[in-house]
Amino acid sequence: MKPCSVTVSTECSLAHCDASPFLNFSFGASSSQRSSCLSNNISVGRFYRNNSLFSTRATTHVPPKYNIVASFPEKISPAKVLRHILELPGVHQGPACFDALSAKLVEKAGFSYCFTSGFSISAARLALPDTGFISYGEMVDQGQQITQAVLIPVIGDGDNGYGNAMNVKRTVKGYIKAGFAGIILEDQVSPKACGHTRGRRVVSREEAVMKIKAAIDARNESGSDIVIVARTDSRQALSLDESLWRSRAFADAGADVLFIDALASKDEMKAFCEISPVVPKMANMLEGGGKTPILNPLELEELGYKLVAYPLSLIGVSIQAMQDSLTAIKGGRIPPPGSMPSFEEIKEILGFNTYYEEEKRYATRQLSSEKGGNSYGIQPMARDDTSRRGQSSQDPIVEVITPEVYTNSGADRSGGAFSGIWSRTLRIKITGRDGFEKLDVRIPAGFLDGITNVVPALGGVNIKELLDDAAEEVGGKILLDFKDTMGDRIQVFLE
């Protein structure tokens, strides 16, 4: 445990303490002073760092110059965070996401947790209805991408567990490994039907309860604390009384949260919240017209709900926005201002600026030139308009050094085998590891000092010695043939 101290003024918000996602607060004062603090509406306990959670209990009136000491464990599991959300007063809203981006937007909007929606994932990933098409493997894969994109806990839609009790165990263990904080398991038969739609059928009471027990066993075997949300669709498939019976049985079996889908009235919702009162209840506010009345969070809290899901908002507005944008583009326009974020805002959402800042930590000296050269250091020459006529803008511009301007020692045509080298040409060819040609140039064979400007990988190679050995040969010779550290093949020929 690592302690940290935060000195707070008479009125403050604990949300400003950014030491950990999850903190234990205590006061550095005597018991009488702590009692005084508590009488001033100070909540001493656990807080999650997310702003929406802090807004519930964190803004307090604290006597001047009291020290709040925060201690926290090294790592908090998402399930542990979700369980403490369930302990907080009030109802907690959770929009349903369908991919990593939508989950990130939920988090950035300040929500303390979110759901995954099987309906929305089936729509976004397969463009198919939520009628059992999407598989366990696809849901786990999508879920892992979602949980890795955010810090807030995510409750995964586990459908009917994708089979019998043994399949349920595999599903729960897979969702734990994927990083989910909770899993919703329903009692529908296979293939399942989407909530609030026709054709829903449920398994027997015994099988439904046994699946919840199997889920709890899988959690215990994994050493996890994943939250089990037990859902029944029997209200629509059979009756309200049957759904209430099953919910009680799920609570007795050890479910952490209860959920009856498609309750048809406020009275039915109230009756549901009155059973097994110590077990949190979940509401599903199906936007756009489902069977359950749409109530605001305060009304849901009064009824006794703890969690509330909004399954269609994000996928629904995304579909509408894409349709509107496509209509605009087809009409020769672009989406109007205000209908989409600016490019800069999109980059900020996706973390470009954060990436650039972190990238600086690992910056190294690159071979590529920032002054207009390519990755092998060839610099374009300044050319007048006349020299550009008739040349494509895609043609490479290579500076060729002639004997007349090369006066360095050893290149002066005087005596020895090397003196005749100016009549020969060095051809440098570079083929990328993808098989495409990157470079093919010819330079005077005496231009040794400048060859590393063309190909830095040749630095340290004694080209003069290789030329001495090959200068008297007729018909050309390959001097070098190797792969550099980037995997490119570099060949040097004497022609």
Tab-separated table of C-alpha atoms in Angstrom:
chain	number	residue	atom	x	y	z
A	1	MET	CA	0.000	0.000	0.000
A	2	LYS	CA	1.315	3.418	-0.949
A	3	PRO	CA	0.111	6.330	1.229
A	4	CYS	CA	-0.406	9.819	-0.099
A	5	SER	CA	-1.554	12.931	1.732
A	6	VAL	CA	-3.888	15.558	0.365
A	7	THR	CA	-4.451	18.791	2.270
A	8	VAL	CA	-7.930	20.112	1.660
A	9	SER	CA	-9.495	23.462	2.408
A	10	THR	CA	-12.835	24.207	4.006
A	11	GLU	CA	-14.683	23.272	0.838
A	12	CYS	CA	-13.144	20.985	-1.735
A	13	SER	CA	-13.684	18.082	-4.059
A	14	LEU	CA	-11.764	14.857	-3.571
A	15	ALA	CA	-11.908	14.441	-7.324
A	16	HIS	CA	-8.822	16.644	-7.499
A	17	CYS	CA	-6.738	13.913	-5.873
A	18	ASP	CA	-5.399	12.060	-8.878
A	19	ALA	CA	-3.203	9.555	-7.062
A	20	SER	CA	-5.106	6.421	-8.009
A	21	PRO	CA	-8.229	5.183	-9.757
A	22	PHE	CA	-9.431	3.927	-6.419
A	23	LEU	CA	-8.637	5.408	-3.034
A	24	ASN	CA	-9.227	4.726	0.665
A	25	PHE	CA	-9.546	7.996	2.571
A	26	SER	CA	-9.011	8.539	6.267
A	27	PHE	CA	-8.433	11.647	8.347
A	28	GLY	CA	-5.179	12.467	10.152
A	29	ALA	CA	-6.998	13.579	13.279
A	30	SER	CA	-8.173	12.333	16.645
A	31	SER	CA	-11.359	10.306	17.024
A	32	SER	CA	-13.196	13.387	18.261
A	33	GLN	CA	-11.960	15.365	15.280
A	34	ARG	CA	-13.054	12.549	12.953
A	35	SER	CA	-16.472	12.620	14.562
A	36	SER	CA	-16.579	16.345	13.913
A	37	CYS	CA	-15.696	15.721	10.299
A	38	LEU	CA	-18.417	13.166	9.927
A	39	SER	CA	-20.931	15.565	11.417
A	40	ASN	CA	-19.931	17.989	8.672
A	41	ASN	CA	-21.067	15.542	5.981
A	42	ILE	CA	-17.638	14.136	5.164
A	43	SER	CA	-17.772	10.684	3.621
A	44	VAL	CA	-14.867	8.532	4.809
A	45	GLY	CA	-14.557	5.508	2.573
A	46	ARG	CA	-13.732	4.341	-0.914
A	47	PHE	CA	-13.926	6.482	-4.007
A	48	TYR	CA	-13.387	5.736	-7.659
A	49	ARG	CA	-11.480	8.458	-9.538
A	50	ASN	CA	-13.958	8.840	-12.376
A	51	ASN	CA	-15.636	12.232	-12.157
A	52	SER	CA	-19.188	10.942	-12.291
A	53	LEU	CA	-18.567	8.799	-9.235
A	54	PHE	CA	-16.906	11.602	-7.333
A	55	SER	CA	-19.871	13.829	-8.054
A	56	THR	CA	-22.017	11.455	-5.980
A	57	ARG	CA	-20.127	11.703	-2.685
A	58	ALA	CA	-16.878	13.548	-3.031
A	59	THR	CA	-17.691	17.240	-2.701
A	60	THR	CA	-17.602	17.839	1.033
A	61	HIS	CA	-17.291	20.532	3.660
A	62	VAL	CA	-14.042	19.898	5.538
A	63	PRO	CA	-12.765	21.859	8.542
A	64	PRO	CA	-9.686	23.941	7.562
A	65	LYS	CA	-6.254	22.300	7.346
A	66	TYR	CA	-7.382	18.741	7.841
A	67	ASN	CA	-5.234	16.165	6.091
A	68	ILE	CA	-6.924	13.404	4.144
A	69	VAL	CA	-4.661	10.393	3.855
A	70	ALA	CA	-5.332	8.203	0.844
A	71	SER	CA	-3.996	4.684	0.642
A	72	PHE	CA	-4.514	2.303	-2.218
A	73	PRO	CA	-3.482	-1.140	-3.426
A	74	GLU	CA	-1.176	-1.643	-6.382
A	75	LYS	CA	-3.890	-2.857	-8.730
A	76	ILE	CA	-7.673	-2.817	-8.628
A	77	SER	CA	-9.591	-5.234	-10.832
A	78	PRO	CA	-12.409	-3.845	-12.994
A	79	ALA	CA	-14.818	-6.176	-11.184
A	80	LYS	CA	-13.764	-4.724	-7.838
A	81	VAL	CA	-14.418	-1.201	-9.106
A	82	LEU	CA	-17.833	-2.242	-10.424
A	83	ARG	CA	-18.735	-3.790	-7.068
A	84	HIS	CA	-17.974	-0.521	-5.322
A	85	ILE	CA	-20.113	1.326	-7.836
A	86	LEU	CA	-22.929	-0.988	-6.775
A	87	GLU	CA	-22.287	0.021	-3.149
A	88	LEU	CA	-22.593	3.741	-3.861
A	89	PRO	CA	-25.968	5.419	-3.345
A	90	GLY	CA	-28.167	6.386	-6.255
A	91	VAL	CA	-28.770	4.903	-9.672
A	92	HIS	CA	-25.845	4.597	-12.094
A	93	GLN	CA	-26.278	5.093	-15.834
A	94	GLY	CA	-24.418	2.906	-18.324
A	95	PRO	CA	-24.684	3.579	-22.049
A	96	ALA	CA	-24.123	0.514	-24.227
A	97	CYS	CA	-21.096	0.568	-26.516
A	98	PHE	CA	-20.319	-1.648	-29.493
A	99	ASP	CA	-16.614	-1.090	-30.232
A	100	ALA	CA	-13.488	0.422	-28.740
A	101	LEU	CA	-14.226	3.928	-30.033
A	102	SER	CA	-17.777	4.076	-28.677
A	103	ALA	CA	-16.532	2.776	-25.311
A	104	LYS	CA	-13.827	5.461	-25.243
A	105	LEU	CA	-16.435	8.134	-25.924
A	106	VAL	CA	-18.556	6.816	-23.037
A	107	GLU	CA	-15.535	7.079	-20.763
A	108	LYS	CA	-14.618	10.583	-21.982
A	109	ALA	CA	-18.205	11.685	-21.346
A	110	GLY	CA	-17.675	10.919	-17.650
A	111	PHE	CA	-19.680	7.729	-17.147
A	112	SER	CA	-18.377	5.408	-14.451
A	113	TYR	CA	-18.997	2.175	-16.387
A	114	CYS	CA	-20.618	0.913	-19.574
A	115	PHE	CA	-22.282	-2.130	-21.098
A	116	THR	CA	-21.658	-3.946	-24.339
A	117	SER	CA	-24.765	-4.485	-26.433
A	118	GLY	CA	-25.109	-7.756	-28.341
A	119	PHE	CA	-27.671	-6.024	-30.546
A	120	SER	CA	-25.248	-3.220	-31.415
A	121	ILE	CA	-22.179	-5.446	-31.814
A	122	SER	CA	-24.106	-7.744	-34.154
A	123	ALA	CA	-25.169	-4.677	-36.133
A	124	ALA	CA	-21.732	-3.021	-36.258
A	125	ARG	CA	-19.619	-6.142	-36.744
A	126	LEU	CA	-21.874	-8.289	-38.936
A	127	ALA	CA	-24.614	-5.932	-40.178
A	128	LEU	CA	-27.009	-8.679	-39.052
A	129	PRO	CA	-29.902	-8.789	-36.566
A	130	ASP	CA	-29.369	-9.903	-32.996
A	131	THR	CA	-30.973	-13.313	-33.518
A	132	GLY	CA	-28.142	-15.645	-32.549
A	133	PHE	CA	-25.899	-15.055	-35.566
A	134	ILE	CA	-22.967	-13.664	-33.631
A	135	SER	CA	-20.773	-16.232	-31.895
A	136	TYR	CA	-19.050	-16.504	-28.533
A	137	GLY	CA	-15.649	-16.036	-30.183
A	138	GLU	CA	-16.699	-12.866	-31.985
A	139	MET	CA	-18.181	-11.386	-28.806
A	140	VAL	CA	-15.050	-12.162	-26.783
A	141	ASP	CA	-12.817	-10.672	-29.476
A	142	GLN	CA	-14.900	-7.500	-29.664
A	143	GLY	CA	-15.073	-7.321	-25.886
A	144	GLN	CA	-11.317	-7.544	-25.466
A	145	GLN	CA	-10.830	-4.623	-27.840
A	146	ILE	CA	-13.367	-2.640	-25.833
A	147	THR	CA	-11.976	-3.359	-22.374
A	148	GLN	CA	-8.421	-2.587	-23.481
A	149	ALA	CA	-9.496	0.819	-24.798
A	150	VAL	CA	-10.892	2.147	-21.506
A	151	LEU	CA	-10.189	2.282	-17.776
A	152	ILE	CA	-13.810	2.183	-16.629
A	153	PRO	CA	-15.374	-1.230	-15.907
A	154	VAL	CA	-17.367	-2.846	-18.720
A	155	ILE	CA	-20.309	-5.238	-18.305
A	156	GLY	CA	-20.386	-7.700	-21.194
A	157	ASP	CA	-23.483	-9.094	-22.887
A	158	GLY	CA	-23.052	-12.869	-22.562
A	159	ASP	CA	-26.371	-13.717	-24.259
A	160	ASN	CA	-27.541	-17.190	-23.095
A	161	GLY	CA	-23.998	-18.401	-22.453
A	162	TYR	CA	-23.865	-19.934	-25.955
A	163	GLY	CA	-25.113	-23.345	-24.888
A	164	ASN	CA	-25.641	-25.467	-21.795
A	165	ALA	CA	-24.170	-25.036	-18.323
A	166	MET	CA	-20.733	-26.193	-19.477
A	167	ASN	CA	-20.793	-23.616	-22.265
A	168	VAL	CA	-21.757	-20.998	-19.689
A	169	LYS	CA	-18.647	-21.840	-17.659
A	170	ARG	CA	-16.443	-21.424	-20.725
A	171	THR	CA	-18.170	-18.150	-21.582
A	172	VAL	CA	-17.671	-16.704	-18.099
A	173	LYS	CA	-13.999	-17.695	-18.021
A	174	GLY	CA	-13.485	-16.220	-21.479
A	175	TYR	CA	-15.129	-12.944	-20.486
A	176	ILE	CA	-12.916	-12.786	-17.390
A	177	LYS	CA	-9.794	-13.185	-19.540
A	178	ALA	CA	-11.123	-10.537	-21.937
A	179	GLY	CA	-11.149	-8.012	-19.080
A	180	PHE	CA	-14.867	-7.664	-18.395
A	181	ALA	CA	-15.990	-6.469	-14.975
A	182	GLY	CA	-19.389	-8.113	-15.285
A	183	ILE	CA	-21.401	-10.428	-17.527
A	184	ILE	CA	-25.128	-10.562	-18.306
A	185	LEU	CA	-26.509	-14.083	-18.739
A	186	GLU	CA	-30.081	-14.727	-19.882
A	187	ASP	CA	-32.378	-17.752	-19.828
A	188	GLN	CA	-33.406	-17.869	-23.489
A	189	VAL	CA	-33.197	-20.983	-25.640
A	190	SER	CA	-30.876	-21.173	-28.646
A	191	PRO	CA	-30.998	-19.473	-31.026
A	192	LYS	CA	-31.872	-16.508	-28.876
A	193	ALA	CA	-34.107	-13.609	-29.853
A	194	CYS	CA	-33.449	-9.927	-29.279
A	195	GLY	CA	-35.110	-8.342	-26.283
A	196	HIS	CA	-38.457	-6.610	-26.871
A	197	THR	CA	-38.931	-8.563	-30.128
A	198	ARG	CA	-41.196	-11.485	-30.915
A	199	GLY	CA	-40.356	-15.153	-30.735
A	200	ARG	CA	-38.695	-15.281	-27.335
A	201	ARG	CA	-38.646	-18.631	-25.571
A	202	VAL	CA	-36.915	-19.596	-22.342
A	203	VAL	CA	-35.377	-22.757	-20.919
A	204	SER	CA	-36.886	-24.540	-17.919
A	205	ARG	CA	-36.625	-23.122	-14.421
A	206	GLU	CA	-34.157	-25.803	-13.396
A	207	GLU	CA	-31.852	-25.217	-16.344
A	208	ALA	CA	-32.010	-21.438	-15.927
A	209	VAL	CA	-30.954	-21.655	-12.261
A	210	MET	CA	-28.295	-24.266	-13.006
A	211	LYS	CA	-26.692	-21.930	-15.583
A	212	ILE	CA	-26.359	-19.197	-12.965
A	213	LYS	CA	-24.770	-21.701	-10.562
A	214	ALA	CA	-22.373	-22.769	-13.327
A	215	ALA	CA	-21.425	-19.116	-13.908
A	216	ILE	CA	-20.638	-18.669	-10.213
A	217	ASP	CA	-18.588	-21.867	-10.200
A	218	ALA	CA	-16.601	-20.612	-13.205
A	219	ARG	CA	-15.923	-17.343	-11.390
A	220	ASN	CA	-14.712	-19.140	-8.286
A	221	GLU	CA	-12.530	-21.520	-10.296
A	222	SER	CA	-10.921	-18.532	-12.009
A	223	GLY	CA	-10.220	-16.692	-8.765
A	224	SER	CA	-12.136	-13.753	-10.197
A	225	ASP	CA	-14.675	-11.326	-8.775
A	226	ILE	CA	-16.630	-10.758	-12.002
A	227	VAL	CA	-20.169	-9.492	-11.367
A	228	ILE	CA	-22.883	-11.953	-12.482
A	229	VAL	CA	-25.984	-10.195	-13.835
A	230	ALA	CA	-28.818	-12.732	-14.080
A	231	ARG	CA	-31.393	-11.816	-16.717
A	232	THR	CA	-34.713	-13.492	-17.398
A	233	ASP	CA	-36.811	-13.045	-20.532
A	234	SER	CA	-39.718	-14.995	-19.047
A	235	ARG	CA	-41.861	-11.876	-18.566
A	236	GLN	CA	-42.457	-11.687	-22.295
A	237	ALA	CA	-42.150	-15.413	-22.967
A	238	LEU	CA	-44.413	-16.591	-20.085
A	239	SER	CA	-45.673	-14.205	-17.402
A	240	LEU	CA	-44.744	-11.594	-14.812
A	241	ASP	CA	-45.158	-14.111	-11.981
A	242	GLU	CA	-42.727	-16.501	-13.680
A	243	SER	CA	-40.142	-13.744	-14.133
A	244	LEU	CA	-40.424	-12.784	-10.460
A	245	TRP	CA	-40.023	-16.418	-9.383
A	246	ARG	CA	-36.932	-16.860	-11.525
A	247	SER	CA	-35.391	-13.635	-10.241
A	248	ARG	CA	-35.776	-14.827	-6.640
A	249	ALA	CA	-34.223	-18.160	-7.577
A	250	PHE	CA	-31.295	-16.415	-9.293
A	251	ALA	CA	-30.702	-14.320	-6.164
A	252	ASP	CA	-30.770	-17.444	-3.992
A	253	ALA	CA	-28.253	-19.080	-6.354
A	254	GLY	CA	-25.830	-16.198	-5.790
A	255	ALA	CA	-26.396	-13.750	-8.663
A	256	ASP	CA	-24.971	-10.281	-7.948
A	257	VAL	CA	-27.507	-8.243	-9.979
A	258	LEU	CA	-31.033	-9.111	-11.179
A	259	PHE	CA	-32.593	-8.050	-14.465
A	260	ILE	CA	-36.056	-8.747	-15.914
A	261	ASP	CA	-36.282	-7.647	-19.524
A	262	ALA	CA	-39.392	-6.141	-21.133
A	263	LEU	CA	-41.336	-5.256	-17.995
A	264	ALA	CA	-44.496	-3.606	-19.289
A	265	SER	CA	-45.382	-0.956	-16.707
A	266	LYS	CA	-44.121	1.116	-13.825
A	267	ASP	CA	-46.082	-1.114	-11.415
A	268	GLU	CA	-44.299	-4.197	-12.769
A	269	MET	CA	-40.956	-2.455	-12.352
A	270	LYS	CA	-41.834	-1.618	-8.741
A	271	ALA	CA	-42.885	-5.218	-8.029
A	272	PHE	CA	-39.551	-6.427	-9.407
A	273	CYS	CA	-37.522	-4.067	-7.203
A	274	GLU	CA	-39.375	-5.297	-4.105
A	275	ILE	CA	-38.180	-8.898	-4.412
A	276	SER	CA	-34.800	-9.842	-2.883
A	277	PRO	CA	-34.320	-6.188	-1.844
A	278	VAL	CA	-30.622	-6.527	-0.931
A	279	VAL	CA	-29.695	-7.620	-4.475
A	280	PRO	CA	-29.192	-4.686	-6.914
A	281	LYS	CA	-31.617	-4.403	-9.835
A	282	MET	CA	-30.902	-3.393	-13.419
A	283	ALA	CA	-33.260	-1.503	-15.730
A	284	ASN	CA	-33.153	-1.465	-19.522
A	285	MET	CA	-34.306	1.791	-21.095
A	286	LEU	CA	-34.822	0.705	-24.709
A	287	GLU	CA	-34.701	3.958	-26.667
A	288	GLY	CA	-37.007	4.388	-29.621
A	289	GLY	CA	-39.970	2.406	-28.335
A	290	GLY	CA	-39.724	-0.824	-26.380
A	291	LYS	CA	-42.172	-2.465	-24.005
A	292	THR	CA	-40.691	-0.903	-20.835
A	293	PRO	CA	-41.631	2.687	-19.932
A	294	ILE	CA	-38.777	5.153	-20.310
A	295	LEU	CA	-38.145	6.717	-16.900
A	296	ASN	CA	-35.571	9.270	-15.852
A	297	PRO	CA	-32.789	8.318	-13.404
A	298	LEU	CA	-34.535	9.875	-10.386
A	299	GLU	CA	-37.710	7.874	-11.061
A	300	LEU	CA	-35.679	4.684	-11.454
A	301	GLU	CA	-33.864	5.380	-8.182
A	302	GLU	CA	-37.178	5.873	-6.381
A	303	LEU	CA	-38.363	2.488	-7.639
A	304	GLY	CA	-35.205	0.865	-6.306
A	305	TYR	CA	-32.998	0.351	-9.364
A	306	LYS	CA	-29.209	0.504	-9.095
A	307	LEU	CA	-28.019	0.149	-12.713
A	308	VAL	CA	-29.656	1.431	-15.870
A	309	ALA	CA	-28.652	0.537	-19.437
A	310	TYR	CA	-29.259	2.534	-22.599
A	311	PRO	CA	-28.750	-0.114	-25.305
A	312	LEU	CA	-29.478	1.686	-28.578
A	313	SER	CA	-28.465	5.333	-28.204
A	314	LEU	CA	-24.929	5.101	-29.590
A	315	ILE	CA	-25.605	2.661	-32.434
A	316	GLY	CA	-28.845	4.476	-33.286
A	317	VAL	CA	-27.380	7.967	-33.592
A	318	SER	CA	-24.372	6.514	-35.460
A	319	ILE	CA	-26.649	4.958	-38.087
A	320	GLN	CA	-28.588	8.201	-38.477
A	321	ALA	CA	-25.430	10.321	-38.731
A	322	MET	CA	-23.904	8.022	-41.361
A	323	GLN	CA	-27.087	8.064	-43.402
A	324	ASP	CA	-27.231	11.873	-43.286
A	325	SER	CA	-23.552	12.145	-44.261
A	326	LEU	CA	-23.954	9.758	-47.186
A	327	THR	CA	-26.961	11.723	-48.423
A	328	ALA	CA	-24.890	14.919	-48.325
A	329	ILE	CA	-21.935	13.351	-50.143
A	330	LYS	CA	-24.178	11.834	-52.808
A	331	GLY	CA	-25.622	15.292	-53.399
A	332	GLY	CA	-22.170	16.739	-54.009
A	333	ARG	CA	-21.801	18.229	-50.547
A	334	ILE	CA	-19.964	17.358	-47.360
A	335	PRO	CA	-21.588	16.983	-43.928
A	336	PRO	CA	-22.511	20.459	-42.666
A	337	PRO	CA	-20.545	22.182	-39.879
A	338	GLY	CA	-21.703	21.032	-36.488
A	339	SER	CA	-22.728	17.582	-37.679
A	340	MET	CA	-19.282	16.135	-37.043
A	341	PRO	CA	-16.188	16.984	-34.978
A	342	SER	CA	-13.334	18.860	-36.598
A	343	PHE	CA	-10.279	16.922	-37.728
A	344	GLU	CA	-8.362	18.290	-34.741
A	345	GLU	CA	-11.101	17.134	-32.362
A	346	ILE	CA	-11.117	13.664	-33.913
A	347	LYS	CA	-7.344	13.433	-33.501
A	348	GLU	CA	-7.637	14.481	-29.873
A	349	ILE	CA	-10.317	11.855	-29.181
A	350	LEU	CA	-8.166	9.136	-30.722
A	351	GLY	CA	-5.091	10.200	-28.772
A	352	PHE	CA	-2.838	11.544	-31.539
A	353	ASN	CA	-1.455	14.322	-29.333
A	354	THR	CA	-0.795	11.916	-26.476
A	355	TYR	CA	0.957	9.603	-28.927
A	356	TYR	CA	3.179	12.393	-30.248
A	357	GLU	CA	4.201	13.398	-26.726
A	358	GLU	CA	5.038	9.847	-25.722
A	359	GLU	CA	6.823	9.213	-29.028
A	360	LYS	CA	9.410	11.842	-28.062
A	361	ARG	CA	10.620	9.566	-25.263
A	362	TYR	CA	11.758	6.994	-27.795
A	363	ALA	CA	12.992	9.314	-30.531
A	364	THR	CA	16.212	8.221	-32.257
A	365	ARG	CA	18.323	9.666	-35.037
A	366	GLN	CA	16.670	8.658	-38.291
A	367	LEU	CA	18.329	7.949	-41.633
A	368	SER	CA	15.674	9.865	-43.505
A	369	SER	CA	16.377	13.538	-44.226
A	370	GLU	CA	13.948	16.215	-43.109
A	371	LYS	CA	15.320	18.549	-45.767
A	372	GLY	CA	13.722	16.922	-48.755
A	373	GLY	CA	15.862	13.803	-49.150
A	374	ASN	CA	14.688	10.212	-49.243
A	375	SER	CA	15.591	7.427	-46.827
A	376	TYR	CA	18.966	6.905	-48.549
A	377	GLY	CA	20.058	10.525	-48.379
A	378	ILE	CA	19.727	11.544	-52.061
A	379	GLN	CA	19.201	15.284	-52.130
A	380	PRO	CA	17.291	16.939	-54.964
A	381	MET	CA	19.212	19.611	-56.883
A	382	ALA	CA	17.940	23.096	-57.453
A	383	ARG	CA	16.884	23.230	-61.091
A	384	ASP	CA	15.571	26.030	-63.258
A	385	ASP	CA	12.261	25.893	-65.085
A	386	THR	CA	13.950	25.015	-68.367
A	387	SER	CA	15.503	21.834	-66.949
A	388	ARG	CA	12.141	20.730	-65.647
A	389	ARG	CA	10.383	20.831	-69.006
A	390	GLY	CA	9.427	17.439	-70.347
A	391	GLN	CA	10.202	15.702	-67.025
A	392	SER	CA	7.514	14.075	-64.954
A	393	SER	CA	7.162	15.291	-61.376
A	394	GLN	CA	7.553	11.655	-60.348
A	395	ASP	CA	11.011	11.241	-61.936
A	396	PRO	CA	13.847	11.062	-59.358
A	397	ILE	CA	16.299	13.939	-59.351
A	398	VAL	CA	19.822	12.674	-58.587
A	399	GLU	CA	22.898	14.861	-58.334
A	400	VAL	CA	25.767	13.428	-60.388
A	401	ILE	CA	29.314	14.452	-59.434
A	402	THR	CA	31.734	14.493	-62.381
A	403	PRO	CA	35.548	14.048	-62.365
A	404	GLU	CA	36.030	17.719	-63.176
A	405	VAL	CA	34.538	18.823	-59.838
A	406	TYR	CA	36.002	16.017	-57.746
A	407	THR	CA	39.503	16.982	-56.601
A	408	ASN	CA	39.994	15.013	-53.409
A	409	SER	CA	43.232	13.123	-52.891
A	410	GLY	CA	43.356	9.786	-54.662
A	411	ALA	CA	40.958	10.715	-57.464
A	412	ASP	CA	43.250	12.685	-59.729
A	413	ARG	CA	43.911	10.156	-62.571
A	414	SER	CA	47.645	10.033	-61.719
A	415	GLY	CA	49.408	6.629	-61.759
A	416	GLY	CA	48.435	3.254	-60.279
A	417	ALA	CA	45.561	0.895	-60.891
A	418	PHE	CA	43.139	3.400	-59.402
A	419	SER	CA	43.986	6.114	-61.933
A	420	GLY	CA	41.759	4.601	-64.632
A	421	ILE	CA	38.739	4.227	-62.396
A	422	TRP	CA	37.055	7.353	-63.802
A	423	SER	CA	36.241	5.434	-66.947
A	424	ARG	CA	34.140	3.055	-64.874
A	425	THR	CA	30.760	3.527	-63.154
A	426	LEU	CA	29.401	2.360	-59.838
A	427	ARG	CA	25.809	1.177	-59.991
A	428	ILE	CA	23.957	1.135	-56.663
A	429	LYS	CA	20.729	-0.821	-56.544
A	430	ILE	CA	18.446	-1.146	-53.526
A	431	THR	CA	15.477	-3.527	-53.443
A	432	GLY	CA	13.056	-3.247	-50.533
A	433	ARG	CA	12.126	-6.242	-48.455
A	434	ASP	CA	8.719	-6.110	-50.142
A	435	GLY	CA	10.404	-6.801	-53.484
A	436	PHE	CA	9.903	-3.323	-54.924
A	437	GLU	CA	12.835	-1.307	-56.240
A	438	LYS	CA	13.759	1.637	-54.048
A	439	LEU	CA	16.855	2.956	-55.761
A	440	ASP	CA	18.890	2.340	-58.954
A	441	VAL	CA	21.543	4.991	-59.667
A	442	ARG	CA	24.933	5.194	-61.337
A	443	ILE	CA	27.774	7.448	-60.154
A	444	PRO	CA	31.418	7.846	-61.173
A	445	ALA	CA	33.485	5.079	-59.587
A	446	GLY	CA	35.914	7.641	-58.173
A	447	PHE	CA	33.206	9.318	-56.123
A	448	LEU	CA	34.057	7.479	-52.924
A	449	ASP	CA	33.677	10.203	-50.299
A	450	GLY	CA	30.091	10.846	-51.381
A	451	ILE	CA	28.864	7.272	-51.630
A	452	THR	CA	27.702	7.137	-48.009
A	453	ASN	CA	25.578	10.219	-48.701
A	454	VAL	CA	23.683	8.061	-51.152
A	455	VAL	CA	23.582	4.894	-49.042
A	456	PRO	CA	24.388	5.384	-45.334
A	457	ALA	CA	24.503	1.596	-44.884
A	458	LEU	CA	27.790	1.585	-46.845
A	459	GLY	CA	29.518	3.592	-44.140
A	460	GLY	CA	32.592	1.708	-42.922
A	461	VAL	CA	32.907	-0.420	-46.085
A	462	ASN	CA	36.313	-0.057	-47.782
A	463	ILE	CA	35.031	0.570	-51.301
A	464	LYS	CA	38.473	1.703	-52.516
A	465	GLU	CA	39.976	-1.678	-51.653
A	466	LEU	CA	37.182	-3.446	-53.513
A	467	LEU	CA	37.752	-1.172	-56.514
A	468	ASP	CA	41.494	-1.783	-56.451
A	469	ASP	CA	40.845	-5.512	-56.679
A	470	ALA	CA	38.379	-5.129	-59.541
A	471	ALA	CA	39.755	-2.151	-61.458
A	472	GLU	CA	41.518	-4.226	-64.135
A	473	GLU	CA	38.590	-6.594	-64.691
A	474	VAL	CA	36.604	-6.255	-67.894
A	475	GLY	CA	32.831	-6.659	-68.169
A	476	GLY	CA	31.911	-5.501	-64.694
A	477	LYS	CA	31.751	-7.095	-61.292
A	478	ILE	CA	29.396	-7.146	-58.315
A	479	LEU	CA	31.259	-5.638	-55.397
A	480	LEU	CA	28.667	-5.942	-52.640
A	481	ASP	CA	25.376	-7.810	-52.105
A	482	PHE	CA	23.884	-7.735	-48.617
A	483	LYS	CA	20.791	-6.837	-46.586
A	484	ASP	CA	20.783	-3.871	-44.255
A	485	THR	CA	19.128	-3.650	-40.844
A	486	MET	CA	15.817	-2.662	-42.455
A	487	GLY	CA	15.799	-5.815	-44.547
A	488	ASP	CA	16.524	-4.017	-47.828
A	489	ARG	CA	18.877	-5.699	-50.298
A	490	ILE	CA	21.808	-3.449	-51.296
A	491	GLN	CA	23.887	-4.296	-54.360
A	492	VAL	CA	26.922	-2.375	-55.683
A	493	PHE	CA	28.173	-3.157	-59.189
A	494	LEU	CA	31.287	-1.918	-60.975
A	495	GLU	CA	30.392	-1.327	-64.631
